[in-house]
Coordinates of C-alpha atoms and ligand atoms in Angstrom, one line a residue:
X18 CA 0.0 0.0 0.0
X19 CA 1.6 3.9 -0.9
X20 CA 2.3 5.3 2.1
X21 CA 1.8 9.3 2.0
X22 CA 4.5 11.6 3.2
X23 CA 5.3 15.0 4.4
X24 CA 5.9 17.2 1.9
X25 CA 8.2 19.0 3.9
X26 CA 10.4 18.8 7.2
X27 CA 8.7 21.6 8.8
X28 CA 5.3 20.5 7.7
X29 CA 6.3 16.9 9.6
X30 CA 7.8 19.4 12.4
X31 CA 4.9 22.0 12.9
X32 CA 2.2 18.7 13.1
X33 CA 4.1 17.3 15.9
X34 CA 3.9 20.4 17.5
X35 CA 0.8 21.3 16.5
X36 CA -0.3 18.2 18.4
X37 CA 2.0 19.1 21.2
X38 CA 0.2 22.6 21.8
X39 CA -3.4 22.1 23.0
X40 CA -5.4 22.7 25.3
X41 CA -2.9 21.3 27.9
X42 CA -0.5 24.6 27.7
X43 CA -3.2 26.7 28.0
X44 CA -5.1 25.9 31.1
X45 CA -3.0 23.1 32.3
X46 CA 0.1 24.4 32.4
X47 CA 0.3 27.6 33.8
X48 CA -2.0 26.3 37.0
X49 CA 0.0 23.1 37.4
X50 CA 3.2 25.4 37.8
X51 CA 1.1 27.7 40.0
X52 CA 0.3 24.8 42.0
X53 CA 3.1 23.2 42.6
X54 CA 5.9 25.4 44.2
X55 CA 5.8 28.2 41.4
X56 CA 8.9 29.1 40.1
X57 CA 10.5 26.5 41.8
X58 CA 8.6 24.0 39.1
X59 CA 10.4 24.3 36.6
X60 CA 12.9 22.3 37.6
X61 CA 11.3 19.2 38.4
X62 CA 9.5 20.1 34.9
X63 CA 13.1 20.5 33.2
X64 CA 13.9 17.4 34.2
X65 CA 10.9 15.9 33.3
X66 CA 11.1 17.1 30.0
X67 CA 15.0 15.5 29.5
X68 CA 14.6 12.1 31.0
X69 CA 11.3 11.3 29.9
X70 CA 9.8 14.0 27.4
X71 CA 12.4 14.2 25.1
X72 CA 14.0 10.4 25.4
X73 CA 10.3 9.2 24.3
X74 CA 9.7 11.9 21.9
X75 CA 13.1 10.2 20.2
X76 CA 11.7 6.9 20.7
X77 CA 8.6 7.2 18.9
X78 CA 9.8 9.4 16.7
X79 CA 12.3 5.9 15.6
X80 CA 9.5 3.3 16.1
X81 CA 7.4 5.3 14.0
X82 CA 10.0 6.1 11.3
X83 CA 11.8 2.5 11.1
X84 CA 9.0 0.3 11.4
X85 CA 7.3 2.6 8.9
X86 CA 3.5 2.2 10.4
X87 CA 0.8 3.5 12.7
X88 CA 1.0 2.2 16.4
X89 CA -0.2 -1.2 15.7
X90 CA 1.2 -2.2 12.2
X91 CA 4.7 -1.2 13.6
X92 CA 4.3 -2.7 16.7
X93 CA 3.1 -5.7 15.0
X94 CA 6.2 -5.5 12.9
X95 CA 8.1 -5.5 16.0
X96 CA 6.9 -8.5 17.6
X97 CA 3.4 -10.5 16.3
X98 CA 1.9 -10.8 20.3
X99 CA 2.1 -7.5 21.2
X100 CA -0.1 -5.9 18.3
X101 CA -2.4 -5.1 21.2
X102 CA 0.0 -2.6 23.1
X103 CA -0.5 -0.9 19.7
X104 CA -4.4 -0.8 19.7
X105 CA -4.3 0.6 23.3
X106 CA -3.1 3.6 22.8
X107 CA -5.5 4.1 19.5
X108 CA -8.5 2.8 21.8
X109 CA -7.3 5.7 24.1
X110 CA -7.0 8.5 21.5
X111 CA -10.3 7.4 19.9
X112 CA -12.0 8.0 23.3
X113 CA -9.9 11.1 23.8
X114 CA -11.5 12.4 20.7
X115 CA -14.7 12.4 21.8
X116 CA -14.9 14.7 24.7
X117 CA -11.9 16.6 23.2
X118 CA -14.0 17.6 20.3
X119 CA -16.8 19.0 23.3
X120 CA -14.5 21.0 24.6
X121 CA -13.6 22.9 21.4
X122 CA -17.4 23.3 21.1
X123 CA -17.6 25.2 24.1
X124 CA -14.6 27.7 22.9
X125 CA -16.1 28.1 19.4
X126 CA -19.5 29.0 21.4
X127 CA -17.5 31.1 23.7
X128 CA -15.7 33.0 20.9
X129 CA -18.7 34.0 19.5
X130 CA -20.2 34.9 22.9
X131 CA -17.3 37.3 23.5
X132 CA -17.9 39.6 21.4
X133 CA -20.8 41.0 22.7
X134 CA -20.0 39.6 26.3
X135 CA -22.8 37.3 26.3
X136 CA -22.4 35.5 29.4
X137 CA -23.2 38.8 31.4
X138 CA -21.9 39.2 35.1
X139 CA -22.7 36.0 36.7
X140 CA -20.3 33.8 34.1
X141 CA -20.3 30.7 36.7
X142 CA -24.0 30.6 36.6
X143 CA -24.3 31.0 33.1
X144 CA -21.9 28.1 31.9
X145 CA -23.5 25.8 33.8
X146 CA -26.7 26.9 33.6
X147 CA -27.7 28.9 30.6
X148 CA -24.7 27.4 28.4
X149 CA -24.4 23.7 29.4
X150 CA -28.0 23.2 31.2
X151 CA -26.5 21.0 33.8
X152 CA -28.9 19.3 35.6
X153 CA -28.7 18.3 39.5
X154 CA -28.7 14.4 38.9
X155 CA -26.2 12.3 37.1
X156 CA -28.2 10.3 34.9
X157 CA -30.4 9.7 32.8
X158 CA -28.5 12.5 30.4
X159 CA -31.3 14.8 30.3
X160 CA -31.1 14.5 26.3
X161 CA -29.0 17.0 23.8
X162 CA -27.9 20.2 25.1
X163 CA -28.3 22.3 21.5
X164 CA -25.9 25.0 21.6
X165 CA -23.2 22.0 22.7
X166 CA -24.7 20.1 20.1
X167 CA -24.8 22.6 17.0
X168 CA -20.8 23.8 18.0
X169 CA -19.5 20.4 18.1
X170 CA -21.1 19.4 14.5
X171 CA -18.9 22.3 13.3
X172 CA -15.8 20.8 15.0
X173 CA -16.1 17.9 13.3
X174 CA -17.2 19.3 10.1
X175 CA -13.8 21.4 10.5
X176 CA -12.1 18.1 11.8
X177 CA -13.4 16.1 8.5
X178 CA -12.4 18.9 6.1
X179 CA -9.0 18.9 7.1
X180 CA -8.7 15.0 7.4
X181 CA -10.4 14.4 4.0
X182 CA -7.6 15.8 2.2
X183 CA -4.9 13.2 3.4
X184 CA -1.6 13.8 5.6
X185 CA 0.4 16.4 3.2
X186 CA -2.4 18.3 2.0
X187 CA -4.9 18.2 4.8
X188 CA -2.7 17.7 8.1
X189 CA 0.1 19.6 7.0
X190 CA -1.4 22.5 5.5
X191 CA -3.7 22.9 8.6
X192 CA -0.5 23.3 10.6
X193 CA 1.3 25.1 8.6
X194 CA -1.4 27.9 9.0
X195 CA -3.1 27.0 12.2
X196 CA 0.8 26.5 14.3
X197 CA 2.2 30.4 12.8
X198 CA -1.2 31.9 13.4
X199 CA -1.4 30.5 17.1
X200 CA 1.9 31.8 17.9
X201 CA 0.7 35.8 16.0
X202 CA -2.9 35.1 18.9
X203 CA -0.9 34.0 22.1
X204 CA 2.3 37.0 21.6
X205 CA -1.1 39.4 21.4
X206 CA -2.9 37.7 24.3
X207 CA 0.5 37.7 26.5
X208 CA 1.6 40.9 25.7
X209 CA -2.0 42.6 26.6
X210 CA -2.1 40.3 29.9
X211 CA 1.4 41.4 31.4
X212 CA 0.3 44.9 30.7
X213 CA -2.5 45.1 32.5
X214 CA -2.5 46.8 35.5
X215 CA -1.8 44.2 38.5
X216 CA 0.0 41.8 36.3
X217 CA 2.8 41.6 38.0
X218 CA 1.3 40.7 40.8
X219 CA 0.0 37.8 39.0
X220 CA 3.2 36.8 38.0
X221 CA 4.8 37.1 41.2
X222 CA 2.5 34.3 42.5
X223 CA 3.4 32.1 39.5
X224 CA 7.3 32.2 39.2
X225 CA 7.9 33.1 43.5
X226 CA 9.9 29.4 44.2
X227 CA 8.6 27.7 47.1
X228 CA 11.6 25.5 47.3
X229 CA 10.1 23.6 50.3
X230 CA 7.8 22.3 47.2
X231 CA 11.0 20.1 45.7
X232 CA 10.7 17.6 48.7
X233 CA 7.3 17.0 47.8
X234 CA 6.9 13.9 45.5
X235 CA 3.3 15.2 44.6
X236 CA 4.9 18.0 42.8
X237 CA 7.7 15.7 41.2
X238 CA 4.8 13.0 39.7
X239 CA 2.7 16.1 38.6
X240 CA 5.9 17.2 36.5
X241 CA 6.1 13.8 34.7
X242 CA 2.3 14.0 34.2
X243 CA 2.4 17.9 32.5
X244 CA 5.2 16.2 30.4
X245 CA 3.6 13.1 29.3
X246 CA 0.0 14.6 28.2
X247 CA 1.7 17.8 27.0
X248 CA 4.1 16.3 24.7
X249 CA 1.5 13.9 23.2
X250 CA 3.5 10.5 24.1
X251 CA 2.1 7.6 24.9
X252 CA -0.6 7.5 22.7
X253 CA 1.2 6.3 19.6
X254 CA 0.4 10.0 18.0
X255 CA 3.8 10.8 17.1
X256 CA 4.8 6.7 15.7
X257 CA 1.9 7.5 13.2
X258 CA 2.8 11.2 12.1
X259 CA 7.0 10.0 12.5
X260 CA 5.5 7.0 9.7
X261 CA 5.3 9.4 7.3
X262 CA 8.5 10.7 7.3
X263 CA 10.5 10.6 4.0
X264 CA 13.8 7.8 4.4
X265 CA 16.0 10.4 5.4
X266 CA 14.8 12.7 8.1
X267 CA 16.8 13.9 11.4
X268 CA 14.9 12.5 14.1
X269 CA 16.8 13.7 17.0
X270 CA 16.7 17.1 16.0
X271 CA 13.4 17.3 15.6
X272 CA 12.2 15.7 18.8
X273 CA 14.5 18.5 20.3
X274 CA 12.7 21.1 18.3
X275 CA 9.1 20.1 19.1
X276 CA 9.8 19.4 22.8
X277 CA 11.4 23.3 22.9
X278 CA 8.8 24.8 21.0
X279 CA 6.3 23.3 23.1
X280 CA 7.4 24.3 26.3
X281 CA 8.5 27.4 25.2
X282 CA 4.6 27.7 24.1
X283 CA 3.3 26.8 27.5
X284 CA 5.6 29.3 29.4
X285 CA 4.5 32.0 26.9
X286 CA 1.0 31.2 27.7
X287 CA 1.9 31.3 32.1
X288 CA 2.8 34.5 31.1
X289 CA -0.4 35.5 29.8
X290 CA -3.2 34.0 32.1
X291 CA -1.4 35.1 35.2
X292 CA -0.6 38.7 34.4
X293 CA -4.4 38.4 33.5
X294 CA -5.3 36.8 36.6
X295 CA -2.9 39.3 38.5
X296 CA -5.2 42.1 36.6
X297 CA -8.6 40.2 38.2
X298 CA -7.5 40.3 41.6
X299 CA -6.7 43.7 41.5
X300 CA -9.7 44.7 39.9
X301 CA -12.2 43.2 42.6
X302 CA -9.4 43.9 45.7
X303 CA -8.8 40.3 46.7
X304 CA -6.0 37.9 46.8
X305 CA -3.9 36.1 43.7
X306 CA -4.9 32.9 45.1
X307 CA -8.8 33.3 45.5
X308 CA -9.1 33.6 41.5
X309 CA -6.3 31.6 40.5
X310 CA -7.7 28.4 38.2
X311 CA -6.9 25.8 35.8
X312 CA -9.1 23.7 33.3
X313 CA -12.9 24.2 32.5
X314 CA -13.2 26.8 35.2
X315 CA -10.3 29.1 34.3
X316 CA -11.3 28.6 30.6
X317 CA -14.9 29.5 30.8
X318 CA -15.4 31.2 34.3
X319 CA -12.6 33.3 35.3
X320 CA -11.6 34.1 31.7
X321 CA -14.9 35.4 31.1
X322 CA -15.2 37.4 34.3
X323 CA -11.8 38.9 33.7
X324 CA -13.1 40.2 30.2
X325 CA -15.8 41.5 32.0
X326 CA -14.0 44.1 33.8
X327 CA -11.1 44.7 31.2
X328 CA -10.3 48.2 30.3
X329 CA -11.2 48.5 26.6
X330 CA -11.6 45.9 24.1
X331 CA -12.8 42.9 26.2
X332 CA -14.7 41.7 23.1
X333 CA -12.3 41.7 20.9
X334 CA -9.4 39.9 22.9
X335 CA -12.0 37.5 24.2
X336 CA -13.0 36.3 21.2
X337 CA -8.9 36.0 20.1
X338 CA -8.5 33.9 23.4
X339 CA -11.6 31.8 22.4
X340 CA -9.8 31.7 18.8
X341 CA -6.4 30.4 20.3
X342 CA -8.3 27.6 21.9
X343 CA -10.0 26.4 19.3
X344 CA -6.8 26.5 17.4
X345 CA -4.7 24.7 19.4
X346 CA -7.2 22.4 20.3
X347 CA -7.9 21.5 16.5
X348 CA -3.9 20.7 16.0
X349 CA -4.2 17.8 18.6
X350 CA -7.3 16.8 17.7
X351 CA -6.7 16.0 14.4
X352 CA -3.4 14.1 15.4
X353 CA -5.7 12.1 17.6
X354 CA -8.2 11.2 14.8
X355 CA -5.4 10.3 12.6
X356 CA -4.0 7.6 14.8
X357 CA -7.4 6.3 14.5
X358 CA -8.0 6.6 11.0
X359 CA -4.1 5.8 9.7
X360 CA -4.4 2.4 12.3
X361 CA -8.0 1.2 11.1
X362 CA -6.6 2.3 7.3
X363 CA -3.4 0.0 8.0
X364 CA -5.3 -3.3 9.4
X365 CA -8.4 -3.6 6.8
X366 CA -6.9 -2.5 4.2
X367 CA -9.0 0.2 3.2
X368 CA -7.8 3.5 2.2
X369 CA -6.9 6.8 4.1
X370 CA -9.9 8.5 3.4
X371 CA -12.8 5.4 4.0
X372 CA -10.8 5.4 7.4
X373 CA -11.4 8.8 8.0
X374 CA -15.1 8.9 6.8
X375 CA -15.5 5.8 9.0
X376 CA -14.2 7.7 11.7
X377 CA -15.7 10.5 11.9
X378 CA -19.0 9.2 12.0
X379 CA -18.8 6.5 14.9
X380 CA -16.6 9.4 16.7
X381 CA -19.3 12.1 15.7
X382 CA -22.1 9.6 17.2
X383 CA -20.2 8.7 20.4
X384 CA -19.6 12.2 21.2
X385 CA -22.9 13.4 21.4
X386 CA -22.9 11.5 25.1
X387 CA -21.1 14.3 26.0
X388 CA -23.0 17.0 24.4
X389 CA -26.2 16.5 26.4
X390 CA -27.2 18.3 29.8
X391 CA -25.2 16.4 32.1
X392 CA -22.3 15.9 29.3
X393 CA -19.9 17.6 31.9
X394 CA -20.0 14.9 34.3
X395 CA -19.1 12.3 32.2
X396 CA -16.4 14.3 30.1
X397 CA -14.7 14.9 33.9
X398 CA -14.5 11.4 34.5
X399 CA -13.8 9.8 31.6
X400 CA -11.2 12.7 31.1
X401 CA -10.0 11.6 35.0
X402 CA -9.4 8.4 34.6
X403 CA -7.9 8.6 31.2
X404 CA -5.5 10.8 32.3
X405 CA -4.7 9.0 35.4
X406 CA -4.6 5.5 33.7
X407 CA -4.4 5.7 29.8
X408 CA -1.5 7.3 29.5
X409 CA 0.8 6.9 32.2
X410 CA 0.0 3.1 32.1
X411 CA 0.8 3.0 27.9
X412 CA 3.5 4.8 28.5
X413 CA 4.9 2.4 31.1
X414 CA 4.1 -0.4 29.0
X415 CA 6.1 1.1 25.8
X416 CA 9.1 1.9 27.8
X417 CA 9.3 -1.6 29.6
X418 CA 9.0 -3.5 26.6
X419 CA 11.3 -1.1 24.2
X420 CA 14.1 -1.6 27.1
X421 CA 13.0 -4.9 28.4
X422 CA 11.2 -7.4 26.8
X423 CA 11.8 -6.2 22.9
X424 CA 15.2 -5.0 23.5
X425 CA 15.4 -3.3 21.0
X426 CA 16.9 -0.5 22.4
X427 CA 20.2 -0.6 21.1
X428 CA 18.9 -0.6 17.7
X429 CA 16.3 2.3 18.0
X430 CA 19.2 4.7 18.9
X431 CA 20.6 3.4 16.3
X432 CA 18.7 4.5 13.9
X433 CA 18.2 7.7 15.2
X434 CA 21.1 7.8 14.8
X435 CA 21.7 6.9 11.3
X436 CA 19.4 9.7 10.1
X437 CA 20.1 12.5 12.5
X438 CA 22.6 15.3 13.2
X439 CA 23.7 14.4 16.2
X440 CA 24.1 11.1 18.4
X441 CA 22.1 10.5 21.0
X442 CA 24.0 9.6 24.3
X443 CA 23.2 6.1 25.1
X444 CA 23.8 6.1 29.6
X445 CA 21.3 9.2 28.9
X446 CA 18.4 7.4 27.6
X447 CA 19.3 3.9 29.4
X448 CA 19.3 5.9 32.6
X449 CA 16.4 8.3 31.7
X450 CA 13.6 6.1 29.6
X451 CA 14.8 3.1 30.7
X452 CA 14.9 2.8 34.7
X453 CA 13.7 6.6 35.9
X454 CA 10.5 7.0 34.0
X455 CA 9.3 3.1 34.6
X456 CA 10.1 3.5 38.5
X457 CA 8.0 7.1 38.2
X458 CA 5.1 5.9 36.1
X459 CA 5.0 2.8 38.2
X460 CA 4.6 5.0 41.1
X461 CA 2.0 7.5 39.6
X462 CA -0.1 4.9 38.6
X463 CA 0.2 3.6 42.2
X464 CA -0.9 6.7 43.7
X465 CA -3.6 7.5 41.3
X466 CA -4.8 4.0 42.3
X467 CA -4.7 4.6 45.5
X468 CA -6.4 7.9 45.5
X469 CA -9.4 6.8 44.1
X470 CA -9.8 3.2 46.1
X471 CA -9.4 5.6 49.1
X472 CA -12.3 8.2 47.9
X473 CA -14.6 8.1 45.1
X474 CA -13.6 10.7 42.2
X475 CA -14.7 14.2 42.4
X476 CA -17.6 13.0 45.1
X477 CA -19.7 11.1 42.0
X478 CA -22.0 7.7 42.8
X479 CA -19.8 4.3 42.2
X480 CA -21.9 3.4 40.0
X481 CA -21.3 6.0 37.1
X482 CA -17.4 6.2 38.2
X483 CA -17.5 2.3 37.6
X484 CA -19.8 3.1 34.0
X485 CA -17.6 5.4 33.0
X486 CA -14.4 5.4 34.4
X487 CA -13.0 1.7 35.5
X488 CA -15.3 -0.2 32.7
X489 CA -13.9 2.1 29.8
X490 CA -10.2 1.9 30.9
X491 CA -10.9 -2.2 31.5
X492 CA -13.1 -2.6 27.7
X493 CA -10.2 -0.4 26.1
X494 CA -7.8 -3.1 27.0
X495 CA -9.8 -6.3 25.9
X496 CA -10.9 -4.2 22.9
X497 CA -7.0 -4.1 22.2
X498 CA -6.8 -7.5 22.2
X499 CA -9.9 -8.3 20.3
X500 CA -9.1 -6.3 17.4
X501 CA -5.1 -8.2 17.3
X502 CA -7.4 -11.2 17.1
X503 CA -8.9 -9.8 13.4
X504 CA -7.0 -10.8 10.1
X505 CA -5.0 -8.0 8.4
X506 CA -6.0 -7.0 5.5
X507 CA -4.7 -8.2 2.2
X508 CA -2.3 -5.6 0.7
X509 CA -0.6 -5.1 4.4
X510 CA -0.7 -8.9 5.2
X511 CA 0.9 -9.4 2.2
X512 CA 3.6 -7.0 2.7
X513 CA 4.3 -8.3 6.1
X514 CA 4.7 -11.9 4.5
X515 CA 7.4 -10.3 2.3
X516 CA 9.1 -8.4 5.3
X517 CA 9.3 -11.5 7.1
X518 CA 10.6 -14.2 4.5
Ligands
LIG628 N1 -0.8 17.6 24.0 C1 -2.2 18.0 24.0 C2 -2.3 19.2 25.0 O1 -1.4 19.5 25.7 O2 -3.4 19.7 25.1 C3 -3.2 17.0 24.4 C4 -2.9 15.7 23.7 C5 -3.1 15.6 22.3 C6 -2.5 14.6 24.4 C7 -2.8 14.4 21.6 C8 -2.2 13.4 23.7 C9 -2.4 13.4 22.4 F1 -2.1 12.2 21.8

């Protein structure tokens, strides 16, 4: 079967970013840091990013680029019994994508209400009331919440549009205008927040080191965590887009490059919501930490609210933030879909686009759950225990069986090697992605675990964490081995045949 290519390095570099940048460094990032010792962070976050970020960035980047397939067909190429460990991580993005898509919905609805403010003065009441209709129970669903519904038909109508057109003219062309014109939204964004009057009080809260902080190992686990989602390992997203990589192509280098870009984005960004949120406090004379957020509420409660009371053209920068949101969030999603769509293309031998048509309805279907009233509740804990068991768990499993069970190591650095710049130092990665992130993500899954046996999540009934959160992480995994179980399709089955003999 052709395999499609990147018509360009940069077009292969700005995708990997493009997935990098999302939603995470917006309202992830800058509250994580906040969080957890300030200024002080960043080194526990440095060192996330060079012992596991980067090392697996490199890794995939390899898999991806030797074995020449999406997670599963090179992982199959690899070794027959573990096609599975390549249909988890699709299982995962393919759930990803369906809450992911919901919450670009809500910025596209929110960029249109910012212009003329539309959420008025009480902007925690009207989210959840007016915008999302939340109900006070959990379930029954409470049916289709429209205005969700109607934005999230547009996201994937935008999704499709972009997907339809294949990896070099539809992937890469997105990037290559979405990725410059984030960058053009967030320098206007930042520059207007550390402007504002009471910025720097703001930013004084973010970056002031609590050094105490370092002795936590809270803070240390929530470093590898930022790293992991932020960097978009794990979930066989950058295999698949390093696939499509011409023969000779400098991996190494460009793992550095998207890992830098990427956190240079998300520091760029801290910059931004907390002179903002510096500006907020000032405004309604109370403390940094009373209106500091993260996530859905800093998004779409405290963003609004700081527009509110912004000195002149509230409605204009809101509706850019809104913008850079839906941006960002569009340059992961469609990495996401594409791991679906490039791994279902690979197996049945079908073509690029029937995958992505395929796709996108089942995905379009499935996330209409999270468009009805009580949509919210099930996005958190789906989103919870993805987060908390998808990806740290995948990522465990590709590192152990890279370093020891394939062993094939040696060989990957190798051929990094062969193709890039620069060499790779080998104690680095050994020490790095081979014993420190396994003994780490061992330990976060631990704690996660332990967390939630000790309370139930976020206060909810057992019986819709168990629906929603322990049943979909469980079915994701027999799923994964179900689908190994299904005959490849002819073209690739034959081409394996031939690989093989
Ligand atoms: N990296 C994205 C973010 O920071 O928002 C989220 C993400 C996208 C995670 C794609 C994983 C992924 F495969």
């Amino acid at each position: 079967m052709q395999r499609e290519t990147w018509a360009t390095r940069t077009g292969f570099v700005l995708a990997a970013v493009g997935s990098a940048i999302g939603l995470g460094n917006i309202w992830r990032f800058p509250y994580v840091t906040y969080e957890n010792g300030g200024g002080a962070f960043l080194l526990p976050y440095l060192i996330a990013l060079f012992t596991a970020g980067i090392p697996l960035l490199i890794f995939e980047f390899a898999i991806g680029h030797k074995y020449r397939g999406s997670a599963p067909l090179a992982l199959r190429r690899i070794s027959e019994k573990w096609e599975w460990l390549g249909w988890w991580p699709v299982l995962v993005s393919f759930v990803i994508t369906l809450y992911y898509t919901v919450v670009i919905a809500w910025a596209v609805s929110y960029a249109w209400f910012a212009l003329t403010q539309a959420w008025g003065a009480d902007t925690k009441g009207f989210f959840f009331g007016s915008y999302l209709g939340l109900p006070d129970t959990f379930w029954p669903t409470g049916g289709l919440q429209p205005s969700v519904a109607i934005a999230l038909i547009l996201v994937w109508i935008a999704s499709f549009l972009i997907m339809v057109r294949g990896v070099s003219e539809g992937i890469e062309r997105a990037n290559k205008i979405f990725m410059p014109l984030l960058l053009v939204l967030m320098l206007i964004i930042t520059l207007r927040g550390i402007t504002l009057p009471g910025a720097v009080e703001g930013l004084n809260h973010l970056f002031t080191p609590d050094w105490s902080k370092l002795f936590d190992g809270k803070v240390w686990l929530a470093a590898y965590g930022q790293i992991f989602f932020s960097l978009s390992v794990g979930l066989g997203v950058m295999i698949t887009y390093a696939s499509y990589l011409p023969k000779k192509a400098d991996l190494t280098n460009n793992a550095f490059i998207t890992a830098l870009a990427n956190s240079g984005f998300s520091l760029l960004a801290a910059l931004g919501v907390f002179g903002a949120i510096g500006f907020m406090a000032q405004a309604q004379g109370v403390p940094v930490n009373e209106v500091a957020a993260g996530g859905v509420g800093l998004a779409f409660i405290v963003f609004p609210q700081i527009l509110n009371s912004f000195p002149a053209l509230g409605g204009l920068f809101g509706f850019l933030f809104f913008v850079a949101l839906v941006v960002a969030g569009m340059s992961s999603l469609i990495s996401l879909v594409n791991v679906v769509a490039q791994s279902v293309a690979d197996k049945f031998g079908i073509s690029y686009k029937q995958a992505v048509i395929g796709v996108h309805v089942v995905a379009f279907l499935g996330s209409l759950l999270f468009a009805t009233k009580a949509g919210l509740i099930y996005l958190d804990i789906v989103d919870h225990f993805i987060n908390n068991y998808g990806i740290a768990l995948i990522g465990l499993a590709e590192v152990v069986a890279v370093f020891w069970i394939w062993k094939i190591f040696g060989p990957l650095a190798d051929h990094a090697d062969s193709v890039s710049d620069f060499r790779v130092s080998r104690p680095w990665l050994l020490l790095s992605a081979g014993i420190l992130t396994p003994i780490l993500l061992t330990v976060m899954a631990w704690k996660a675990l332990a967390a939630d046996l000790a309370q139930p999540y976020g206060g909810y009934p057992m019986g819709l964490l168990i629906g929603f959160g322990w049943l979909t992480v469980l079915l994701v995994i027999v799923a994964a081995f179900l689908i190994q179980r299904l005959p490849w399709g002819r073209s690739v089955a034959v081409e394996m045949e031939r690989r093989e003999a």
